[in-house]
mmCIF file of C-alpha atoms in Angstrom:
data_model
loop_
_atom_site.group_PDB
_atom_site.id
_atom_site.type_symbol
_atom_site.label_atom_id
_atom_site.label_comp_id
_atom_site.label_asym_id
_atom_site.label_seq_id
_atom_site.Cartn_x
_atom_site.Cartn_y
_atom_site.Cartn_z
ATOM 1 C CA MET A 195 38.170 71.122 120.622
ATOM 2 C CA MET A 196 41.079 68.654 120.978
ATOM 3 C CA LYS A 197 40.304 67.214 117.540
ATOM 4 C CA LYS A 198 40.383 70.699 116.035
ATOM 5 C CA ILE A 199 43.763 71.501 117.669
ATOM 6 C CA THR A 200 45.165 68.152 116.545
ATOM 7 C CA PHE A 201 44.002 68.816 112.976
ATOM 8 C CA ILE A 202 45.602 72.271 112.978
ATOM 9 C CA MET A 203 48.891 70.852 114.312
ATOM 10 C CA LEU A 204 48.932 68.115 111.668
ATOM 11 C CA ALA A 205 48.241 70.707 108.963
ATOM 12 C CA ILE A 206 51.176 72.842 110.170
ATOM 13 C CA VAL A 207 53.492 69.819 110.233
ATOM 14 C CA ALA A 208 52.376 68.811 106.734
ATOM 15 C CA PHE A 209 52.950 72.353 105.427
ATOM 16 C CA TYR A 210 56.504 72.603 106.729
ATOM 17 C CA SER A 211 57.314 69.056 105.638
ATOM 18 C CA THR A 212 56.289 69.953 102.097
ATOM 19 C CA LEU A 213 58.190 73.250 102.256
ATOM 20 C CA PHE A 214 61.476 71.693 103.329
ATOM 21 C CA ALA A 215 61.075 68.786 100.910
ATOM 22 C CA GLN A 216 61.217 71.209 97.970
ATOM 23 C CA ARG A 217 64.514 71.735 96.193
ATOM 24 C CA ALA A 218 66.511 74.580 97.708
ATOM 25 C CA PRO A 219 67.150 77.306 95.098
ATOM 26 C CA ILE A 220 70.928 77.237 95.647
ATOM 27 C CA THR A 221 72.963 74.059 95.796
ATOM 28 C CA VAL A 222 76.199 74.577 97.723
ATOM 29 C CA LYS A 223 78.789 71.845 97.379
ATOM 30 C CA LYS A 224 82.313 71.487 98.673
ATOM 31 C CA SER A 225 84.648 72.828 96.024
ATOM 32 C CA ASP A 226 88.065 71.595 94.987
ATOM 33 C CA THR A 227 89.028 75.098 93.839
ATOM 34 C CA ARG A 228 89.952 77.911 96.201
ATOM 35 C CA HIS A 229 88.424 80.840 94.307
ATOM 36 C CA GLY A 230 87.567 80.054 90.700
ATOM 37 C CA PRO A 231 84.758 77.915 89.249
ATOM 38 C CA GLU A 232 85.274 74.162 88.991
ATOM 39 C CA LYS A 233 83.883 74.244 85.458
ATOM 40 C CA GLY A 234 83.309 76.937 82.894
ATOM 41 C CA SER A 235 84.882 80.375 82.728
ATOM 42 C CA LEU A 236 84.503 83.785 84.311
ATOM 43 C CA LEU A 237 85.402 86.915 82.335
ATOM 44 C CA ILE A 238 85.478 89.817 84.781
ATOM 45 C CA ILE A 239 85.750 93.272 83.151
ATOM 46 C CA GLY A 240 86.647 96.578 84.817
ATOM 47 C CA GLY A 241 84.078 98.662 82.909
ATOM 48 C CA ASN A 242 83.994 100.680 79.663
ATOM 49 C CA VAL A 243 85.144 97.716 77.622
ATOM 50 C CA GLY A 244 84.410 99.599 74.389
ATOM 51 C CA SER A 245 85.763 97.773 71.362
ATOM 52 C CA GLN A 246 88.609 96.002 73.181
ATOM 53 C CA ARG A 247 88.946 93.150 70.714
ATOM 54 C CA ASP A 248 90.880 90.598 72.777
ATOM 55 C CA ILE A 249 88.168 90.682 75.470
ATOM 56 C CA TRP A 250 85.213 90.400 73.101
ATOM 57 C CA GLU A 251 86.881 87.727 70.991
ATOM 58 C CA LYS A 252 87.686 85.615 74.039
ATOM 59 C CA PHE A 253 84.106 85.959 75.282
ATOM 60 C CA THR A 254 82.694 84.942 71.888
ATOM 61 C CA GLU A 255 85.057 81.974 71.687
ATOM 62 C CA LEU A 256 84.138 80.732 75.174
ATOM 63 C CA ALA A 257 80.435 81.218 74.399
ATOM 64 C CA GLY A 258 80.731 78.733 71.526
ATOM 65 C CA GLY A 259 81.327 81.052 68.577
ATOM 66 C CA LYS A 260 79.043 83.672 67.080
ATOM 67 C CA ASP A 261 76.915 81.147 65.178
ATOM 68 C CA LYS A 262 76.402 78.604 67.978
ATOM 69 C CA ALA A 263 76.433 80.722 71.138
ATOM 70 C CA VAL A 264 73.243 81.190 73.161
ATOM 71 C CA LEU A 265 73.725 84.439 75.061
ATOM 72 C CA VAL A 266 71.658 85.956 77.860
ATOM 73 C CA VAL A 267 72.342 89.641 78.658
ATOM 74 C CA VAL A 268 71.333 90.629 82.201
ATOM 75 C CA THR A 269 70.342 94.313 82.244
ATOM 76 C CA THR A 270 69.062 94.487 85.839
ATOM 77 C CA ALA A 271 71.890 96.696 87.151
ATOM 78 C CA GLY A 272 70.666 99.495 84.874
ATOM 79 C CA GLY A 273 67.373 99.964 86.716
ATOM 80 C CA ASP A 274 63.745 99.704 85.584
ATOM 81 C CA SER A 275 64.254 101.386 82.204
ATOM 82 C CA ALA A 276 66.791 98.703 81.278
ATOM 83 C CA ALA A 277 63.940 96.183 81.103
ATOM 84 C CA PHE A 278 63.051 97.647 77.694
ATOM 85 C CA ASP A 279 66.192 99.466 76.574
ATOM 86 C CA GLN A 280 67.867 97.355 73.893
ATOM 87 C CA LYS A 281 70.935 99.591 73.404
ATOM 88 C CA GLY A 282 73.184 97.510 75.655
ATOM 89 C CA VAL A 283 72.027 94.264 74.094
ATOM 90 C CA ALA A 284 72.546 95.680 70.599
ATOM 91 C CA GLU A 285 76.104 96.714 71.542
ATOM 92 C CA VAL A 286 76.970 93.228 72.815
ATOM 93 C CA LYS A 287 75.563 91.724 69.614
ATOM 94 C CA ARG A 288 77.579 94.180 67.508
ATOM 95 C CA GLN A 289 80.835 93.514 69.337
ATOM 96 C CA THR A 290 80.500 89.728 69.421
ATOM 97 C CA GLY A 291 78.543 88.955 66.272
ATOM 98 C CA ILE A 292 76.457 86.497 68.328
ATOM 99 C CA LYS A 293 73.024 86.091 66.768
ATOM 100 C CA ASN A 294 71.065 84.329 69.522
ATOM 101 C CA VAL A 295 70.827 86.990 72.253
ATOM 102 C CA THR A 296 68.102 87.440 74.903
ATOM 103 C CA LEU A 297 67.534 90.435 77.184
ATOM 104 C CA PHE A 298 67.045 89.220 80.778
ATOM 105 C CA HIS A 299 65.586 91.508 83.438
ATOM 106 C CA THR A 300 63.510 91.539 86.604
ATOM 107 C CA SER A 301 63.397 93.400 89.895
ATOM 108 C CA ASP A 302 61.004 90.867 91.428
ATOM 109 C CA LEU A 303 62.438 88.079 93.627
ATOM 110 C CA LYS A 304 59.275 86.016 93.173
ATOM 111 C CA GLU A 305 59.636 86.132 89.395
ATOM 112 C CA ALA A 306 63.347 85.325 89.661
ATOM 113 C CA ASN A 307 62.397 82.237 91.655
ATOM 114 C CA SER A 308 60.089 80.846 88.962
ATOM 115 C CA GLU A 309 60.845 78.108 86.453
ATOM 116 C CA LYS A 310 59.195 80.113 83.673
ATOM 117 C CA PHE A 311 61.495 83.081 84.150
ATOM 118 C CA ILE A 312 64.720 81.057 84.059
ATOM 119 C CA ALA A 313 63.802 79.272 80.798
ATOM 120 C CA PRO A 314 66.252 81.380 78.688
ATOM 121 C CA LEU A 315 69.107 80.260 80.952
ATOM 122 C CA LYS A 316 68.406 76.549 80.557
ATOM 123 C CA ASN A 317 70.249 76.314 77.234
ATOM 124 C CA ALA A 318 72.492 79.374 77.573
ATOM 125 C CA THR A 319 76.174 78.988 76.800
ATOM 126 C CA ALA A 320 76.982 82.506 77.986
ATOM 127 C CA VAL A 321 75.713 85.206 80.354
ATOM 128 C CA TYR A 322 76.756 88.857 80.283
ATOM 129 C CA PHE A 323 75.987 91.237 83.181
ATOM 130 C CA GLU A 324 75.767 94.878 82.140
ATOM 131 C CA GLY A 325 76.893 97.738 84.378
ATOM 132 C CA GLY A 326 74.873 100.050 86.602
ATOM 133 C CA ARG A 327 74.467 99.420 90.327
ATOM 134 C CA GLN A 328 75.415 96.004 91.681
ATOM 135 C CA TRP A 329 72.905 96.041 94.553
ATOM 136 C CA ARG A 330 70.056 95.874 92.033
ATOM 137 C CA ILE A 331 71.354 92.516 90.821
ATOM 138 C CA ALA A 332 71.645 91.312 94.424
ATOM 139 C CA ASP A 333 68.087 92.412 95.242
ATOM 140 C CA SER A 334 66.713 90.637 92.181
ATOM 141 C CA TYR A 335 68.540 87.311 92.074
ATOM 142 C CA LEU A 336 70.370 86.312 95.243
ATOM 143 C CA ASN A 337 69.552 82.791 96.457
ATOM 144 C CA THR A 338 66.833 82.223 93.850
ATOM 145 C CA LEU A 339 66.333 79.699 91.063
ATOM 146 C CA THR A 340 67.872 82.286 88.745
ATOM 147 C CA HIS A 341 71.005 82.363 90.906
ATOM 148 C CA GLN A 342 71.214 78.584 90.638
ATOM 149 C CA ALA A 343 70.670 78.810 86.879
ATOM 150 C CA PHE A 344 73.695 81.127 86.584
ATOM 151 C CA ILE A 345 75.753 78.515 88.429
ATOM 152 C CA ASP A 346 74.383 75.821 86.110
ATOM 153 C CA VAL A 347 75.687 77.743 83.068
ATOM 154 C CA LEU A 348 79.194 77.420 84.506
ATOM 155 C CA ASN A 349 78.636 73.775 85.408
ATOM 156 C CA ARG A 350 77.789 73.077 81.751
ATOM 157 C CA GLY A 351 81.102 74.627 80.726
ATOM 158 C CA GLY A 352 79.716 78.013 79.734
ATOM 159 C CA VAL A 353 81.073 81.499 80.336
ATOM 160 C CA ILE A 354 79.753 84.249 82.608
ATOM 161 C CA ALA A 355 81.027 87.781 82.071
ATOM 162 C CA GLY A 356 80.284 91.067 83.771
ATOM 163 C CA SER A 357 81.454 94.639 83.332
ATOM 164 C CA SER A 358 81.635 97.363 86.023
ATOM 165 C CA ALA A 359 78.765 96.580 88.440
ATOM 166 C CA GLY A 360 78.400 93.327 86.523
ATOM 167 C CA ALA A 361 81.980 92.522 87.530
ATOM 168 C CA SER A 362 81.609 93.279 91.250
ATOM 169 C CA ILE A 363 78.468 91.141 91.582
ATOM 170 C CA LEU A 364 80.442 88.057 90.497
ATOM 171 C CA GLY A 365 82.444 88.123 93.741
ATOM 172 C CA SER A 366 81.300 86.684 97.056
ATOM 173 C CA PHE A 367 81.613 89.935 99.046
ATOM 174 C CA LEU A 368 79.758 92.776 97.333
ATOM 175 C CA TRP A 369 82.163 95.713 97.233
ATOM 176 C CA ARG A 370 80.615 99.208 96.826
ATOM 177 C CA GLY A 371 77.160 97.661 97.219
ATOM 178 C CA ASP A 372 75.413 100.436 99.157
ATOM 179 C CA THR A 373 72.177 101.834 97.777
ATOM 180 C CA LYS A 374 73.256 105.377 98.695
ATOM 181 C CA GLY A 375 76.254 105.377 96.385
ATOM 182 C CA ALA A 376 79.404 103.643 95.161
ATOM 183 C CA HIS A 377 81.566 105.855 97.396
ATOM 184 C CA ILE A 378 80.510 103.664 100.352
ATOM 185 C CA LEU A 379 82.847 100.674 100.205
ATOM 186 C CA VAL A 380 81.095 98.361 102.678
ATOM 187 C CA GLY A 381 77.422 99.191 102.610
ATOM 188 C CA ASP A 382 73.911 97.854 103.066
ATOM 189 C CA HIS A 383 74.414 95.064 100.497
ATOM 190 C CA THR A 384 77.404 92.800 101.104
ATOM 191 C CA GLN A 385 76.555 89.491 99.400
ATOM 192 C CA GLY A 386 77.513 88.894 95.791
ATOM 193 C CA LEU A 387 76.658 85.933 93.580
ATOM 194 C CA GLY A 388 79.840 84.176 94.736
ATOM 195 C CA LEU A 389 80.802 82.853 91.305
ATOM 196 C CA LEU A 390 84.357 83.871 92.177
ATOM 197 C CA LYS A 391 84.494 82.399 95.654
ATOM 198 C CA ASN A 392 86.014 84.185 98.678
ATOM 199 C CA SER A 393 86.611 87.407 96.787
ATOM 200 C CA ALA A 394 85.890 91.124 96.576
ATOM 201 C CA ILE A 395 86.021 92.844 93.182
ATOM 202 C CA ASP A 396 86.467 96.532 92.379
ATOM 203 C CA GLN A 397 86.359 98.194 88.937
ATOM 204 C CA HIS A 398 87.242 101.467 87.107
ATOM 205 C CA LEU A 399 90.411 101.180 89.191
ATOM 206 C CA LEU A 400 92.926 103.768 87.976
ATOM 207 C CA VAL A 401 90.496 105.986 86.100
ATOM 208 C CA ARG A 402 88.632 106.645 89.376
ATOM 209 C CA ASN A 403 91.721 106.482 91.635
ATOM 210 C CA ARG A 404 90.440 103.455 93.561
ATOM 211 C CA GLN A 405 93.656 101.461 93.836
ATOM 212 C CA PHE A 406 94.003 101.753 97.644
ATOM 213 C CA GLY A 407 90.348 101.044 98.479
ATOM 214 C CA LEU A 408 90.662 97.292 99.061
ATOM 215 C CA VAL A 409 93.888 97.313 101.104
ATOM 216 C CA ASP A 410 92.482 97.725 104.635
ATOM 217 C CA PHE A 411 89.515 95.484 103.877
ATOM 218 C CA ILE A 412 91.707 92.567 102.757
ATOM 219 C CA ARG A 413 94.014 93.203 105.730
ATOM 220 C CA LYS A 414 91.014 92.332 107.934
ATOM 221 C CA SER A 415 89.758 89.516 105.673
ATOM 222 C CA PRO A 416 92.653 87.099 105.079
ATOM 223 C CA GLU A 417 90.452 84.440 103.497
ATOM 224 C CA LEU A 418 89.437 86.765 100.650
ATOM 225 C CA ILE A 419 91.333 87.688 97.501
ATOM 226 C CA GLY A 420 90.857 91.236 96.248
ATOM 227 C CA LEU A 421 90.850 92.152 92.551
ATOM 228 C CA GLY A 422 90.796 95.689 91.200
ATOM 229 C CA LEU A 423 90.314 96.045 87.458
ATOM 230 C CA ASP A 424 90.954 99.117 85.387
ATOM 231 C CA GLU A 425 88.724 100.012 82.455
ATOM 232 C CA ALA A 426 88.857 98.017 79.180
ATOM 233 C CA THR A 427 90.737 95.335 81.135
ATOM 234 C CA ALA A 428 89.585 91.890 82.214
ATOM 235 C CA VAL A 429 90.605 88.705 83.948
ATOM 236 C CA LEU A 430 89.772 85.303 82.564
ATOM 237 C CA VAL A 431 89.346 82.812 85.425
ATOM 238 C CA GLN A 432 89.222 79.066 84.772
ATOM 239 C CA ARG A 433 89.393 76.972 87.896
ATOM 240 C CA ASP A 434 92.109 78.719 89.972
ATOM 241 C CA SER A 435 94.022 80.120 87.005
ATOM 242 C CA LEU A 436 93.701 83.828 86.219
ATOM 243 C CA GLN A 437 94.921 85.573 83.073
ATOM 244 C CA VAL A 438 94.766 89.288 82.256
ATOM 245 C CA LEU A 439 93.370 90.655 78.990
ATOM 246 C CA GLY A 440 92.891 94.205 77.749
ATOM 247 C CA LYS A 441 94.814 97.460 77.647
ATOM 248 C CA SER A 442 95.517 98.403 81.283
ATOM 249 C CA VAL A 443 96.188 96.686 84.621
ATOM 250 C CA VAL A 444 94.615 94.499 87.287
ATOM 251 C CA ALA A 445 95.584 94.954 90.945
ATOM 252 C CA VAL A 446 95.776 91.872 93.170
ATOM 253 C CA TYR A 447 95.249 92.237 96.937
ATOM 254 C CA ASP A 448 96.500 89.281 98.986
ATOM 255 C CA TYR A 449 96.576 89.321 102.803
ATOM 256 C CA ASN A 450 100.075 87.852 103.072
ATOM 257 C CA ARG A 451 101.580 90.503 100.829
ATOM 258 C CA ILE A 452 99.748 93.272 102.684
ATOM 259 C CA VAL A 453 100.914 92.243 106.164
ATOM 260 C CA ASP A 454 104.470 91.053 105.454
ATOM 261 C CA ASN A 455 105.340 91.980 101.869
ATOM 262 C CA ALA A 456 105.819 88.308 101.039
ATOM 263 C CA GLY A 457 106.416 89.061 97.382
ATOM 264 C CA LYS A 458 109.744 90.831 97.038
ATOM 265 C CA HIS A 459 110.222 93.153 94.106
ATOM 266 C CA VAL A 460 113.973 92.564 94.089
ATOM 267 C CA VAL A 461 115.153 88.932 94.101
ATOM 268 C CA ASP A 462 118.843 87.999 94.077
ATOM 269 C CA GLY A 463 119.774 91.544 93.205
ATOM 270 C CA ARG A 464 117.471 91.679 90.179
ATOM 271 C CA GLU A 465 114.149 93.438 89.743
ATOM 272 C CA ASP A 466 111.239 91.004 89.571
ATOM 273 C CA PHE A 467 108.444 92.456 87.451
ATOM 274 C CA THR A 468 105.946 89.819 88.627
ATOM 275 C CA ALA A 469 106.221 90.791 92.308
ATOM 276 C CA SER A 470 105.791 93.801 94.566
ATOM 277 C CA SER A 471 106.989 95.038 97.935
ATOM 278 C CA GLY A 472 103.767 97.002 98.452
ATOM 279 C CA PRO A 473 100.241 96.166 99.674
ATOM 280 C CA PHE A 474 99.121 95.199 96.154
ATOM 281 C CA PHE A 475 100.685 94.538 92.778
ATOM 282 C CA PHE A 476 99.698 94.996 89.158
ATOM 283 C CA LEU A 477 99.353 92.453 86.385
ATOM 284 C CA ARG A 478 99.188 93.391 82.717
ATOM 285 C CA ALA A 479 97.767 91.683 79.635
ATOM 286 C CA GLY A 480 99.111 88.171 79.187
ATOM 287 C CA GLN A 481 100.291 87.749 82.767
ATOM 288 C CA LYS A 482 98.881 84.882 84.815
ATOM 289 C CA TYR A 483 98.193 84.305 88.492
ATOM 290 C CA ASP A 484 97.530 81.158 90.527
ATOM 291 C CA LEU A 485 94.572 81.914 92.797
ATOM 292 C CA SER A 486 95.099 78.758 94.834
ATOM 293 C CA LYS A 487 98.778 79.278 95.592
ATOM 294 C CA ARG A 488 98.363 83.065 95.623
ATOM 295 C CA GLN A 489 101.368 83.643 93.394
ATOM 296 C CA VAL A 490 102.221 84.969 89.958
ATOM 297 C CA ILE A 491 102.789 82.286 87.332
ATOM 298 C CA LYS A 492 106.175 83.046 85.837
ATOM 299 C CA GLU A 493 106.421 82.083 82.216
ATOM 300 C CA ALA A 494 109.656 80.455 81.121
ATOM 301 C CA ARG A 495 111.905 82.787 79.166
ATOM 302 C CA LYS A 496 112.154 81.962 75.476
ATOM 303 C CA LEU A 497 115.754 81.643 74.376
ATOM 304 C CA PRO A 498 116.668 83.165 71.023
ATOM 305 C CA ALA A 499 116.790 80.663 68.198
ATOM 306 C CA VAL A 500 120.248 79.299 67.476
ATOM 307 C CA ALA A 501 121.210 79.686 63.838
ATOM 308 C CA ASN A 502 121.994 76.484 61.975
ATOM 309 C CA LYS A 503 125.567 76.285 60.684
ATOM 310 C CA THR A 504 124.261 75.661 57.191
ATOM 311 C CA ASP A 505 122.653 79.127 57.295
ATOM 312 C CA TYR A 506 126.100 80.659 56.922
ATOM 313 C CA LYS A 507 127.172 78.766 53.807
#
């Protein structure tokens, strides 16, 4: 009897030793950036991107160009039918001109944790998350080999983009992630992929009158940065530098501005268009923001060219 018990105990020890010796699906390392990726680019889109050329052209450029890019389109947020529906993939191909495009879909964690499934991501230069419901992406990929493969795309210098639900899932806190509906701000799914670290991301901002949704949440979560993106508008994030693209606005929610209005809209008696005295502020296309310092990057004013004296002869 003692020999049998000893054998069973040794078998249990051997099993768990093998289990813990395996590579963990997600590798978490100390980062030298506060919010953005150390390598690669994030292109976070507020939904209904349509034919917004500056966004699509930037995505195609970062992917390696239409002839060299290897693009994976994740359709999981769209539900089971999106596993076969090629309309979204065809639209991305039409807008970008990228030829090498693969539809990527599962709702099975076990499949997402297999080497065979992640094969299309091994050489990908770009990933695009379609819209739908962000909790479906969380249920399918969080803390799996696929999740790590997304991170690896960035680590190789690639680009990861997402629109609508595909934008929110890129944050660390999953905003509007409840299975019962997007009207529930903090729901039964709260973990995003964390590609934009320490963040919560909202979308369809002005069109759906969502601009005040993140204020109280960020007030209680000082370590997080909140981003609210309107439709056909995006932010390009490289390391801790953020730049706005598209036709509308992006709202930035920073704890310090919410609690003490640190950014004054009037400075030295002049209106400062890069600041706000409210709980959030807007950035438009071309404007930049430092995610590490939590401040707008003010571009130097260009002085008018001085005419050469010879021009008047």
